[in-house]
Amino acid sequence: MKKLPFLLLIAAVPLFVACSQSPAPNIAATTAILAPVKLTIEAKEFSFSPAHTTVKVGQIVEVVLKNAGVTMHDFTIEKIKLKDKSVSHGDEHVMDTASGMDPDQLPVHVAAATGHVGDVTFTPTEAGEYEYYCTVAGHKVSGMVGKLTVVAP
Ligand SMILES: [Cu+2]
């Protein structure tokens, strides 16, 4: 019996195409625009960390809410002037029927369940000090309150 050697050659040629051709930035234009800021705020029973943070007027602010606690928490600013509407991605938050307040109607609001992360993006238009807090019943009075300072750019 005759054995015929078979040689199978599989040549895999991976092609990696690097797309690193971003348009050359106009220096004058980029310096005039404030860089967006990303703030990671951890929520647990019953505090925010950090409890105070500072951003600038006209700056795109993204708050990433990390729930490190054992119950639902949210990040809410009830009174603040914004450019356009804030955009949030988070967990569904049941309306607080006791107060009749729907947090989703507030200027800045995002909720995160235990172990989850929510984010909300907004652009403040006026300098000032703005309170952020958790709207879950009893949480604000227990200490879930912080301060966002907005300064002139
Ligand atoms: Cu809370």
Short mmCIF file of C-alpha atoms and ligand atoms in Angstrom, two decimals:
data_model
loop_
_atom_site.label_atom_id
_atom_site.label_comp_id
_atom_site.label_asym_id
_atom_site.label_seq_id
_atom_site.Cartn_x
_atom_site.Cartn_y
_atom_site.Cartn_z
CA MET A 1 0.00 0.00 0.00
CA LYS A 2 1.26 3.37 -0.97
CA LYS A 3 0.90 6.33 1.27
CA LEU A 4 0.53 9.66 -0.36
CA PRO A 5 1.57 12.54 1.80
CA PHE A 6 -0.80 15.32 1.74
CA LEU A 7 0.36 18.67 2.58
CA LEU A 8 -2.22 21.12 3.53
CA LEU A 9 -1.05 24.62 3.70
CA ILE A 10 -3.35 27.15 5.03
CA ALA A 11 -1.98 30.56 4.81
CA ALA A 12 -3.92 32.97 6.86
CA VAL A 13 -3.01 36.47 6.13
CA PRO A 14 -4.68 38.75 8.59
CA LEU A 15 -5.14 42.20 7.34
CA PHE A 16 -5.12 44.94 9.83
CA VAL A 17 -6.00 48.23 8.38
CA ALA A 18 -5.20 51.06 10.64
CA CYS A 19 -7.61 53.90 10.31
CA SER A 20 -5.74 56.59 12.11
CA GLN A 21 -6.40 59.33 9.69
CA SER A 22 -8.32 61.87 11.69
CA PRO A 23 -8.51 65.30 10.16
CA ALA A 24 -5.85 67.70 11.34
CA PRO A 25 -7.40 69.76 14.12
CA ASN A 26 -7.64 73.46 13.74
CA ILE A 27 -5.72 74.64 16.81
CA ALA A 28 -7.53 77.96 17.10
CA ALA A 29 -10.93 76.27 16.98
CA THR A 30 -10.13 73.48 19.45
CA THR A 31 -8.74 75.77 22.12
CA ALA A 32 -11.89 77.87 22.02
CA ILE A 33 -14.05 74.86 22.86
CA LEU A 34 -13.97 73.47 26.37
CA ALA A 35 -13.03 69.83 26.58
CA PRO A 36 -15.88 67.69 27.89
CA VAL A 37 -15.42 66.42 31.41
CA LYS A 38 -16.31 62.99 32.72
CA LEU A 39 -17.07 62.70 36.42
CA THR A 40 -17.36 59.33 38.07
CA ILE A 41 -19.50 59.57 41.16
CA GLU A 42 -19.98 56.61 43.43
CA ALA A 43 -23.28 56.23 45.27
CA LYS A 44 -23.86 54.11 48.33
CA GLU A 45 -25.80 54.24 51.59
CA PHE A 46 -25.92 57.16 52.16
CA SER A 47 -23.42 59.31 50.37
CA PHE A 48 -21.97 60.42 47.09
CA SER A 49 -18.27 60.26 46.46
CA PRO A 50 -17.12 62.83 45.64
CA ALA A 51 -19.67 65.04 47.35
CA HIS A 52 -18.34 68.18 45.70
CA THR A 53 -17.12 68.76 42.19
CA THR A 54 -16.47 71.73 39.94
CA VAL A 55 -17.14 72.19 36.22
CA LYS A 56 -17.27 75.16 33.85
CA VAL A 57 -20.06 77.06 32.16
CA GLY A 58 -20.55 75.67 28.66
CA GLN A 59 -18.64 72.49 29.40
CA ILE A 60 -20.21 69.19 28.40
CA VAL A 61 -20.43 67.27 31.67
CA GLU A 62 -20.86 63.52 31.74
CA VAL A 63 -21.66 62.10 35.15
CA VAL A 64 -21.08 58.38 35.47
CA LEU A 65 -23.05 57.16 38.46
CA LYS A 66 -21.69 53.94 39.92
CA ASN A 67 -23.98 52.29 42.40
CA ALA A 68 -21.77 50.58 44.96
CA GLY A 69 -24.62 50.23 47.42
CA VAL A 70 -27.27 47.65 48.13
CA THR A 71 -30.31 49.54 46.90
CA MET A 72 -31.33 51.80 44.02
CA HIS A 73 -29.73 55.24 43.94
CA ASP A 74 -29.88 58.15 41.58
CA PHE A 75 -28.13 61.38 40.72
CA THR A 76 -30.47 64.31 40.37
CA ILE A 77 -30.20 68.07 40.00
CA GLU A 78 -33.55 69.72 40.49
CA LYS A 79 -32.61 73.29 39.65
CA ILE A 80 -30.02 74.12 37.02
CA LYS A 81 -30.03 75.96 33.70
CA LEU A 82 -28.84 73.82 30.82
CA LYS A 83 -28.06 74.12 27.16
CA ASP A 84 -30.51 71.69 25.59
CA LYS A 85 -31.96 68.76 27.49
CA SER A 86 -29.79 66.37 29.44
CA VAL A 87 -29.36 62.88 28.05
CA SER A 88 -29.36 59.96 30.44
CA HIS A 89 -28.88 56.23 30.24
CA GLY A 90 -29.70 54.36 33.38
CA ASP A 91 -32.14 52.10 35.12
CA GLU A 92 -35.81 52.80 35.28
CA HIS A 93 -36.75 54.68 38.37
CA VAL A 94 -40.20 54.32 39.82
CA MET A 95 -41.93 57.63 40.38
CA ASP A 96 -42.07 58.73 43.99
CA THR A 97 -45.82 58.72 44.49
CA ALA A 98 -45.51 60.19 47.99
CA SER A 99 -44.20 63.50 46.66
CA GLY A 100 -45.93 63.25 43.30
CA MET A 101 -42.62 64.09 41.68
CA ASP A 102 -41.48 62.38 38.51
CA PRO A 103 -37.66 62.47 38.60
CA ASP A 104 -37.46 61.98 34.85
CA GLN A 105 -38.97 65.44 34.43
CA LEU A 106 -36.13 67.06 36.37
CA PRO A 107 -33.26 68.73 34.46
CA VAL A 108 -30.63 66.17 35.43
CA HIS A 109 -31.54 62.68 36.55
CA VAL A 110 -30.16 59.19 36.19
CA ALA A 111 -30.76 56.10 38.30
CA ALA A 112 -28.68 52.98 38.78
CA ALA A 113 -29.62 49.74 40.47
CA THR A 114 -27.17 47.90 42.74
CA GLY A 115 -23.95 47.18 40.89
CA HIS A 116 -25.11 49.12 37.88
CA VAL A 117 -23.77 52.23 36.19
CA GLY A 118 -25.85 55.04 34.78
CA ASP A 119 -24.74 58.13 32.96
CA VAL A 120 -26.16 61.53 32.30
CA THR A 121 -24.73 64.23 30.07
CA PHE A 122 -25.59 67.90 30.34
CA THR A 123 -24.15 71.36 29.68
CA PRO A 124 -24.62 74.02 32.37
CA THR A 125 -25.11 77.56 31.12
CA GLU A 126 -24.90 79.59 34.35
CA ALA A 127 -22.27 79.85 37.04
CA GLY A 128 -23.43 78.92 40.51
CA GLU A 129 -23.67 76.20 43.08
CA TYR A 130 -26.10 73.42 42.41
CA GLU A 131 -27.21 70.70 44.74
CA TYR A 132 -27.27 67.12 43.56
CA TYR A 133 -29.04 64.46 45.52
CA CYS A 134 -30.71 61.08 45.44
CA THR A 135 -34.48 61.19 45.05
CA VAL A 136 -35.09 57.76 46.58
CA ALA A 137 -37.29 58.34 49.63
CA GLY A 138 -35.24 59.06 52.75
CA HIS A 139 -31.87 59.07 51.02
CA LYS A 140 -31.32 62.82 50.79
CA VAL A 141 -32.00 63.39 54.49
CA SER A 142 -29.67 60.49 55.25
CA GLY A 143 -26.79 62.24 53.50
CA MET A 144 -27.08 61.55 49.80
CA VAL A 145 -26.48 65.12 48.81
CA GLY A 146 -23.60 66.90 47.11
CA LYS A 147 -22.64 70.11 45.41
CA LEU A 148 -21.79 70.88 41.81
CA THR A 149 -20.01 74.19 41.42
CA VAL A 150 -20.20 75.75 37.96
CA VAL A 151 -17.61 78.43 37.33
CA ALA A 152 -17.08 80.86 34.46
CA PRO A 153 -14.84 79.32 31.79
CU CU B 1 -30.01 56.83 47.14
#
